[in-house]
Amino acid sequence: METKIEMFKTLAEIRNWFGISYTEPACEDFMLQEIDTLNQDKLLKAANSYRANFFTIFIIYEGSATHLYNNKEMKLESSSIFITTPGNFRNYKINHISKAYFICFTENFIANYCIPDIYKKFPFLLSDSFMYSIADSENYPIVKSNIDQLRQETKRENQNMILIGNMLEFLLIKITELFHNQSNPILDKNINSNVVNRFYQDLDKHFDEVLGGKKPKQLKASDFAALQFLNEDYFCRMINTKTGRTPNTWINSRLLAEAKTLLTNTPTSITEICRLFQFTDNRSFSRYFKKQTTMTPNEYRKNLQS
């Protein structure tokens, strides 16, 4: 029987799933959760794998844990920093933790409280894989101090979210420096992006259904993002960064290519093509087609026959 993979869209959902009480709610888009000897047993009782629509930084002060990745166990040591990005699988097993922290934040938090070009400054936030690094003796006290300051700010009655955003950016700067000092901090360097490949597959499936007459609705970028349990802005940013084209550009390009194929290679009427692609009427389809090609569908078909 296939194991169910839990999917969490909010930080509250994952707190409830782990059964961990939370007393420092900075906001619904940011969470700093201490893991110590008092609550690690609750983590051990959780299911093996889950996916989440937010970023997670797991920092082990003292102790050890394992993470299952591609059916291989990876050992996480003291002074280590482990990062996963939205949509990726997480699978932690706490071996023995004296002290550790989960820092979780969403795309919305980044958009509202961090610098506008944060993905250019920290491109690993758009990675399809996880990142792992062990802080050296020089950087570890700095990282630890930064976490302590973050924790103090989240415990304040009126937290300064912009200040928390600035502290997070500083932590990411230190993590970037650690990555640069290590030969292989990102463990999965596949040239092809899992998110992009899944988008192509979903795009193929959608248009197969369209051409098969199943009459699915016209899908937008938000629909394709939802299929991967990703925030729409994050999904669009990743597709654009990795392919140089937005999801909507890919969708329109594919729709136009399929329409041209039907006009070129089949006797399918323009009314039927309009119906297949869920345009409201022939006029709206003609306007769309002319905007893309400078010709109406009729003109395009007649031009091929001349």
mmCIF file of C-alpha atoms in Angstrom:
data_model
loop_
_atom_site.group_PDB
_atom_site.id
_atom_site.type_symbol
_atom_site.label_atom_id
_atom_site.label_comp_id
_atom_site.label_asym_id
_atom_site.label_seq_id
_atom_site.Cartn_x
_atom_site.Cartn_y
_atom_site.Cartn_z
ATOM 1 C CA MET A 1 0.000 0.000 0.000
ATOM 2 C CA GLU A 2 1.439 3.357 -1.043
ATOM 3 C CA THR A 3 2.398 5.616 1.848
ATOM 4 C CA LYS A 4 0.508 8.899 1.940
ATOM 5 C CA ILE A 5 2.733 11.960 1.634
ATOM 6 C CA GLU A 6 1.430 14.810 3.753
ATOM 7 C CA MET A 7 1.378 18.277 2.173
ATOM 8 C CA PHE A 8 1.475 21.434 4.284
ATOM 9 C CA LYS A 9 0.543 24.818 2.881
ATOM 10 C CA THR A 10 0.833 26.794 6.120
ATOM 11 C CA LEU A 11 3.120 26.837 9.126
ATOM 12 C CA ALA A 12 0.150 26.208 11.427
ATOM 13 C CA GLU A 13 -0.574 22.926 9.624
ATOM 14 C CA ILE A 14 2.890 21.530 10.247
ATOM 15 C CA ARG A 15 2.856 22.590 13.915
ATOM 16 C CA ASN A 16 -0.438 20.764 14.388
ATOM 17 C CA TRP A 17 0.829 17.686 12.516
ATOM 18 C CA PHE A 18 3.942 17.444 14.685
ATOM 19 C CA GLY A 19 1.843 18.097 17.776
ATOM 20 C CA ILE A 20 4.237 20.751 19.030
ATOM 21 C CA SER A 21 2.926 23.652 21.068
ATOM 22 C CA TYR A 22 4.087 26.995 19.805
ATOM 23 C CA THR A 23 4.380 30.061 21.985
ATOM 24 C CA GLU A 24 6.337 32.479 19.759
ATOM 25 C CA PRO A 25 4.096 33.207 16.737
ATOM 26 C CA ALA A 26 5.980 36.005 14.992
ATOM 27 C CA CYS A 27 3.462 35.882 12.147
ATOM 28 C CA GLU A 28 1.658 33.320 10.034
ATOM 29 C CA ASP A 29 4.532 33.386 7.498
ATOM 30 C CA PHE A 30 7.527 33.037 9.844
ATOM 31 C CA MET A 31 8.277 30.539 12.581
ATOM 32 C CA LEU A 32 11.297 29.825 14.738
ATOM 33 C CA GLN A 33 10.778 26.529 16.592
ATOM 34 C CA GLU A 34 13.229 25.182 19.147
ATOM 35 C CA ILE A 35 13.737 21.401 19.160
ATOM 36 C CA ASP A 36 15.139 20.070 22.417
ATOM 37 C CA THR A 37 15.011 16.957 24.593
ATOM 38 C CA LEU A 38 11.494 17.880 25.737
ATOM 39 C CA ASN A 39 9.777 17.722 22.338
ATOM 40 C CA GLN A 40 11.952 15.624 20.024
ATOM 41 C CA ASP A 41 9.935 12.509 20.922
ATOM 42 C CA LYS A 42 6.936 14.090 19.216
ATOM 43 C CA LEU A 43 8.937 14.405 16.032
ATOM 44 C CA LEU A 44 9.898 10.749 16.168
ATOM 45 C CA LYS A 45 6.235 9.763 16.220
ATOM 46 C CA ALA A 46 5.476 11.701 13.033
ATOM 47 C CA ALA A 47 5.107 10.004 9.624
ATOM 48 C CA ASN A 48 8.247 9.541 7.570
ATOM 49 C CA SER A 49 7.832 12.066 4.777
ATOM 50 C CA TYR A 50 6.024 15.282 4.014
ATOM 51 C CA ARG A 51 6.097 18.182 1.582
ATOM 52 C CA ALA A 52 5.730 21.825 2.476
ATOM 53 C CA ASN A 53 5.006 25.048 0.616
ATOM 54 C CA PHE A 54 7.613 27.041 2.511
ATOM 55 C CA PHE A 55 11.349 27.266 3.183
ATOM 56 C CA THR A 56 12.930 25.441 6.118
ATOM 57 C CA ILE A 57 16.329 26.006 7.706
ATOM 58 C CA PHE A 58 17.179 23.243 10.193
ATOM 59 C CA ILE A 59 20.137 24.145 12.435
ATOM 60 C CA ILE A 60 21.537 21.597 14.882
ATOM 61 C CA TYR A 61 23.405 23.145 17.791
ATOM 62 C CA GLU A 62 24.172 19.899 19.601
ATOM 63 C CA GLY A 63 23.176 16.383 18.597
ATOM 64 C CA SER A 64 22.528 14.471 15.395
ATOM 65 C CA ALA A 65 19.746 13.537 13.004
ATOM 66 C CA THR A 66 19.251 11.774 9.691
ATOM 67 C CA HIS A 67 17.476 12.857 6.546
ATOM 68 C CA LEU A 68 16.186 10.402 3.937
ATOM 69 C CA TYR A 69 16.940 11.617 0.415
ATOM 70 C CA ASN A 70 16.422 9.492 -2.713
ATOM 71 C CA ASN A 71 16.213 6.417 -0.472
ATOM 72 C CA LYS A 72 19.594 7.190 1.081
ATOM 73 C CA GLU A 73 20.136 8.283 4.652
ATOM 74 C CA MET A 74 22.187 11.406 5.185
ATOM 75 C CA LYS A 75 23.728 12.114 8.595
ATOM 76 C CA LEU A 76 23.243 15.592 10.024
ATOM 77 C CA GLU A 77 25.804 16.552 12.630
ATOM 78 C CA SER A 78 26.258 19.193 15.308
ATOM 79 C CA SER A 79 26.897 22.714 13.973
ATOM 80 C CA SER A 80 25.168 21.787 10.712
ATOM 81 C CA ILE A 81 22.741 23.797 8.604
ATOM 82 C CA PHE A 82 20.218 22.057 6.371
ATOM 83 C CA ILE A 83 17.905 23.932 3.961
ATOM 84 C CA THR A 84 14.911 22.755 1.956
ATOM 85 C CA THR A 85 12.894 24.902 -0.472
ATOM 86 C CA PRO A 86 9.131 24.912 -1.197
ATOM 87 C CA GLY A 87 7.648 21.785 -2.750
ATOM 88 C CA ASN A 88 10.519 19.482 -1.806
ATOM 89 C CA PHE A 89 10.172 16.381 0.350
ATOM 90 C CA ARG A 90 11.319 16.498 3.969
ATOM 91 C CA ASN A 91 12.097 13.428 6.024
ATOM 92 C CA TYR A 92 13.849 13.917 9.374
ATOM 93 C CA LYS A 93 14.642 11.401 12.052
ATOM 94 C CA ILE A 94 15.976 12.835 15.278
ATOM 95 C CA ASN A 95 18.693 10.587 16.691
ATOM 96 C CA HIS A 96 19.658 12.679 19.690
ATOM 97 C CA ILE A 97 19.189 16.413 19.931
ATOM 98 C CA SER A 98 20.230 18.542 22.866
ATOM 99 C CA LYS A 99 19.340 21.722 21.015
ATOM 100 C CA ALA A 100 18.285 22.607 17.470
ATOM 101 C CA TYR A 101 16.036 25.032 15.611
ATOM 102 C CA PHE A 102 13.629 24.935 12.696
ATOM 103 C CA ILE A 103 13.321 28.312 10.966
ATOM 104 C CA CYS A 104 10.400 28.289 8.539
ATOM 105 C CA PHE A 105 9.305 31.133 6.284
ATOM 106 C CA THR A 106 7.090 31.530 3.241
ATOM 107 C CA GLU A 107 7.325 33.243 -0.122
ATOM 108 C CA ASN A 108 4.943 35.867 1.262
ATOM 109 C CA PHE A 109 7.343 36.641 4.119
ATOM 110 C CA ILE A 110 10.211 37.149 1.668
ATOM 111 C CA ALA A 111 8.049 39.386 -0.531
ATOM 112 C CA ASN A 112 6.880 41.549 2.373
ATOM 113 C CA TYR A 113 9.891 41.819 4.665
ATOM 114 C CA CYS A 114 13.082 41.113 2.675
ATOM 115 C CA ILE A 115 14.987 42.943 -0.044
ATOM 116 C CA PRO A 116 13.311 42.934 -3.503
ATOM 117 C CA ASP A 117 16.179 41.128 -5.282
ATOM 118 C CA ILE A 118 16.655 38.431 -2.633
ATOM 119 C CA TYR A 119 16.621 35.601 -5.192
ATOM 120 C CA LYS A 120 19.452 37.248 -7.132
ATOM 121 C CA LYS A 121 21.444 37.637 -3.940
ATOM 122 C CA PHE A 122 20.651 34.093 -2.727
ATOM 123 C CA PRO A 123 19.982 31.993 -5.869
ATOM 124 C CA PHE A 124 20.069 28.746 -3.853
ATOM 125 C CA LEU A 125 16.572 29.676 -2.638
ATOM 126 C CA LEU A 126 15.383 28.631 -6.108
ATOM 127 C CA SER A 127 17.132 25.273 -5.960
ATOM 128 C CA ASP A 128 15.248 22.025 -6.577
ATOM 129 C CA SER A 129 17.491 20.242 -4.103
ATOM 130 C CA PHE A 130 18.374 20.655 -0.465
ATOM 131 C CA MET A 131 21.503 22.398 0.809
ATOM 132 C CA TYR A 132 23.681 21.126 3.629
ATOM 133 C CA SER A 133 26.674 22.730 5.288
ATOM 134 C CA ILE A 134 28.623 22.403 8.539
ATOM 135 C CA ALA A 135 29.610 25.698 10.126
ATOM 136 C CA ASP A 136 33.289 26.004 10.946
ATOM 137 C CA SER A 137 34.601 27.235 14.283
ATOM 138 C CA GLU A 138 34.898 30.790 12.976
ATOM 139 C CA ASN A 139 31.378 31.123 11.541
ATOM 140 C CA TYR A 140 29.437 28.942 13.974
ATOM 141 C CA PRO A 141 29.416 31.526 16.846
ATOM 142 C CA ILE A 142 28.179 34.164 14.378
ATOM 143 C CA VAL A 143 25.369 31.928 13.147
ATOM 144 C CA LYS A 144 24.452 30.986 16.712
ATOM 145 C CA SER A 145 24.382 34.628 17.782
ATOM 146 C CA ASN A 146 22.154 35.500 14.836
ATOM 147 C CA ILE A 147 19.702 32.712 15.762
ATOM 148 C CA ASP A 148 19.640 33.872 19.371
ATOM 149 C CA GLN A 149 18.812 37.422 18.259
ATOM 150 C CA LEU A 150 16.079 36.128 15.981
ATOM 151 C CA ARG A 151 14.600 34.134 18.839
ATOM 152 C CA GLN A 152 14.657 37.142 21.169
ATOM 153 C CA GLU A 153 12.828 39.239 18.578
ATOM 154 C CA THR A 154 10.155 36.580 17.990
ATOM 155 C CA LYS A 155 9.494 36.469 21.748
ATOM 156 C CA ARG A 156 8.794 40.192 21.936
ATOM 157 C CA GLU A 157 5.183 41.233 22.405
ATOM 158 C CA ASN A 158 5.266 43.461 19.328
ATOM 159 C CA GLN A 159 7.705 41.874 16.931
ATOM 160 C CA ASN A 160 9.387 44.039 14.292
ATOM 161 C CA MET A 161 8.859 41.960 11.157
ATOM 162 C CA ILE A 162 11.205 44.086 9.035
ATOM 163 C CA LEU A 163 13.928 43.557 11.637
ATOM 164 C CA ILE A 164 13.245 39.807 11.562
ATOM 165 C CA GLY A 165 13.525 39.949 7.762
ATOM 166 C CA ASN A 166 16.884 41.735 8.066
ATOM 167 C CA MET A 167 18.132 39.140 10.546
ATOM 168 C CA LEU A 168 17.065 36.358 8.190
ATOM 169 C CA GLU A 169 18.981 38.025 5.346
ATOM 170 C CA PHE A 170 22.104 38.199 7.506
ATOM 171 C CA LEU A 171 21.739 34.487 8.304
ATOM 172 C CA LEU A 172 21.460 33.744 4.572
ATOM 173 C CA ILE A 173 24.627 35.774 3.950
ATOM 174 C CA LYS A 174 26.535 33.636 6.444
ATOM 175 C CA ILE A 175 25.101 30.468 4.921
ATOM 176 C CA THR A 176 26.178 31.656 1.455
ATOM 177 C CA GLU A 177 29.715 32.162 2.760
ATOM 178 C CA LEU A 178 29.712 28.618 4.152
ATOM 179 C CA PHE A 179 28.558 27.263 0.788
ATOM 180 C CA HIS A 180 31.329 29.121 -1.012
ATOM 181 C CA ASN A 181 33.897 27.624 1.327
ATOM 182 C CA GLN A 182 32.770 24.048 0.629
ATOM 183 C CA SER A 183 33.157 22.116 -2.589
ATOM 184 C CA ASN A 184 29.706 20.520 -2.759
ATOM 185 C CA PRO A 185 27.124 22.045 -0.413
ATOM 186 C CA ILE A 186 24.237 21.317 -2.785
ATOM 187 C CA LEU A 187 23.854 17.572 -2.989
ATOM 188 C CA ASP A 188 21.687 17.335 -6.090
ATOM 189 C CA LYS A 189 23.101 19.242 -9.046
ATOM 190 C CA ASN A 190 20.945 17.791 -11.776
ATOM 191 C CA ILE A 191 20.955 20.028 -14.827
ATOM 192 C CA ASN A 192 17.239 19.470 -15.315
ATOM 193 C CA SER A 193 14.907 21.060 -12.813
ATOM 194 C CA ASN A 194 12.320 18.816 -11.174
ATOM 195 C CA VAL A 195 9.866 21.708 -11.087
ATOM 196 C CA VAL A 196 10.425 22.513 -14.772
ATOM 197 C CA ASN A 197 10.205 18.865 -15.845
ATOM 198 C CA ARG A 198 6.974 18.398 -13.909
ATOM 199 C CA PHE A 199 5.593 21.581 -15.523
ATOM 200 C CA TYR A 200 6.378 20.203 -19.000
ATOM 201 C CA GLN A 201 4.669 16.909 -18.102
ATOM 202 C CA ASP A 202 1.590 18.690 -16.751
ATOM 203 C CA LEU A 203 1.506 20.887 -19.866
ATOM 204 C CA ASP A 204 1.636 17.809 -22.116
ATOM 205 C CA LYS A 205 -1.109 16.080 -20.145
ATOM 206 C CA HIS A 206 -3.343 19.136 -20.268
ATOM 207 C CA PHE A 207 -3.115 19.545 -24.037
ATOM 208 C CA ASP A 208 -3.521 15.804 -24.589
ATOM 209 C CA GLU A 209 -6.813 16.115 -22.728
ATOM 210 C CA VAL A 210 -7.776 19.214 -24.726
ATOM 211 C CA LEU A 211 -7.114 17.518 -28.071
ATOM 212 C CA GLY A 212 -8.842 14.390 -26.815
ATOM 213 C CA GLY A 213 -12.042 16.368 -26.406
ATOM 214 C CA LYS A 214 -12.235 16.176 -22.619
ATOM 215 C CA LYS A 215 -12.970 19.916 -22.476
ATOM 216 C CA PRO A 216 -10.779 20.847 -19.489
ATOM 217 C CA LYS A 217 -10.753 24.488 -18.510
ATOM 218 C CA GLN A 218 -7.948 26.721 -19.752
ATOM 219 C CA LEU A 219 -5.188 26.377 -17.185
ATOM 220 C CA LYS A 220 -3.235 29.371 -15.899
ATOM 221 C CA ALA A 221 0.101 29.596 -14.130
ATOM 222 C CA SER A 222 -1.683 29.397 -10.773
ATOM 223 C CA ASP A 223 -3.232 26.053 -11.769
ATOM 224 C CA PHE A 224 0.125 24.547 -12.739
ATOM 225 C CA ALA A 225 1.665 25.882 -9.512
ATOM 226 C CA ALA A 226 -1.127 24.241 -7.513
ATOM 227 C CA LEU A 227 -0.406 20.879 -9.182
ATOM 228 C CA GLN A 228 3.051 21.033 -7.562
ATOM 229 C CA PHE A 229 1.772 22.480 -4.274
ATOM 230 C CA LEU A 230 3.785 25.661 -4.857
ATOM 231 C CA ASN A 231 3.067 29.325 -4.262
ATOM 232 C CA GLU A 232 2.255 30.892 -7.648
ATOM 233 C CA ASP A 233 4.864 33.668 -7.385
ATOM 234 C CA TYR A 234 7.586 31.217 -6.362
ATOM 235 C CA PHE A 235 6.597 28.795 -9.149
ATOM 236 C CA CYS A 236 6.634 31.538 -11.804
ATOM 237 C CA ARG A 237 9.965 32.869 -10.564
ATOM 238 C CA MET A 238 11.546 29.404 -10.699
ATOM 239 C CA ILE A 239 10.243 28.603 -14.199
ATOM 240 C CA ASN A 240 11.367 31.987 -15.510
ATOM 241 C CA THR A 241 14.785 31.732 -13.852
ATOM 242 C CA LYS A 242 15.472 28.223 -15.140
ATOM 243 C CA THR A 243 13.986 28.531 -18.656
ATOM 244 C CA GLY A 244 14.085 32.230 -19.472
ATOM 245 C CA ARG A 245 10.320 32.178 -20.126
ATOM 246 C CA THR A 246 7.329 32.667 -17.858
ATOM 247 C CA PRO A 247 4.767 29.859 -17.390
ATOM 248 C CA ASN A 248 2.155 31.901 -19.238
ATOM 249 C CA THR A 249 4.536 32.297 -22.171
ATOM 250 C CA TRP A 250 4.973 28.507 -22.272
ATOM 251 C CA ILE A 251 1.200 27.973 -22.052
ATOM 252 C CA ASN A 252 0.415 30.467 -24.825
ATOM 253 C CA SER A 253 3.195 29.095 -27.002
ATOM 254 C CA ARG A 254 1.864 25.559 -26.676
ATOM 255 C CA LEU A 255 -1.742 26.620 -27.291
ATOM 256 C CA LEU A 256 -0.717 28.521 -30.418
ATOM 257 C CA ALA A 257 1.385 25.605 -31.692
ATOM 258 C CA GLU A 258 -1.507 23.161 -31.258
ATOM 259 C CA ALA A 259 -3.945 25.543 -32.944
ATOM 260 C CA LYS A 260 -1.581 25.995 -35.892
ATOM 261 C CA THR A 261 -1.220 22.211 -36.200
ATOM 262 C CA LEU A 262 -4.986 21.773 -36.370
ATOM 263 C CA LEU A 263 -5.308 24.551 -38.960
ATOM 264 C CA THR A 264 -2.444 23.139 -41.019
ATOM 265 C CA ASN A 265 -2.891 19.383 -40.872
ATOM 266 C CA THR A 266 -6.597 18.761 -40.226
ATOM 267 C CA PRO A 267 -9.944 19.888 -41.652
ATOM 268 C CA THR A 268 -11.128 20.788 -38.129
ATOM 269 C CA SER A 269 -13.360 23.856 -38.336
ATOM 270 C CA ILE A 270 -12.370 27.076 -36.628
ATOM 271 C CA THR A 271 -15.529 26.820 -34.549
ATOM 272 C CA GLU A 272 -14.437 23.385 -33.314
ATOM 273 C CA ILE A 273 -10.888 24.627 -32.595
ATOM 274 C CA CYS A 274 -12.388 27.496 -30.634
ATOM 275 C CA ARG A 275 -14.501 25.007 -28.669
ATOM 276 C CA LEU A 276 -11.549 22.693 -27.981
ATOM 277 C CA PHE A 277 -9.478 25.486 -26.428
ATOM 278 C CA GLN A 278 -12.411 26.882 -24.425
ATOM 279 C CA PHE A 279 -12.592 30.315 -26.053
ATOM 280 C CA THR A 280 -15.937 32.007 -25.504
ATOM 281 C CA ASP A 281 -16.577 32.473 -29.250
ATOM 282 C CA ASN A 282 -14.884 32.567 -32.654
ATOM 283 C CA ARG A 283 -14.277 36.291 -32.391
ATOM 284 C CA SER A 284 -12.231 36.016 -29.180
ATOM 285 C CA PHE A 285 -10.195 33.150 -30.670
ATOM 286 C CA SER A 286 -9.570 35.176 -33.849
ATOM 287 C CA ARG A 287 -8.423 38.173 -31.803
ATOM 288 C CA TYR A 288 -6.067 35.960 -29.792
ATOM 289 C CA PHE A 289 -4.660 34.250 -32.887
ATOM 290 C CA LYS A 290 -4.157 37.516 -34.777
ATOM 291 C CA LYS A 291 -2.397 39.100 -31.828
ATOM 292 C CA GLN A 292 0.088 36.211 -31.840
ATOM 293 C CA THR A 293 0.541 35.810 -35.611
ATOM 294 C CA THR A 294 -0.754 39.061 -37.264
ATOM 295 C CA MET A 295 -3.298 36.864 -39.142
ATOM 296 C CA THR A 296 -6.740 35.543 -38.310
ATOM 297 C CA PRO A 297 -7.200 31.760 -38.280
ATOM 298 C CA ASN A 298 -9.004 31.980 -41.637
ATOM 299 C CA GLU A 299 -6.191 34.035 -43.155
ATOM 300 C CA TYR A 300 -3.603 31.635 -41.758
ATOM 301 C CA ARG A 301 -5.336 28.588 -43.266
ATOM 302 C CA LYS A 302 -5.915 30.274 -46.641
ATOM 303 C CA ASN A 303 -2.280 31.436 -46.728
ATOM 304 C CA LEU A 304 -1.175 27.791 -46.370
ATOM 305 C CA GLN A 305 -3.380 26.723 -49.252
ATOM 306 C CA SER A 306 -2.232 29.439 -51.668
#
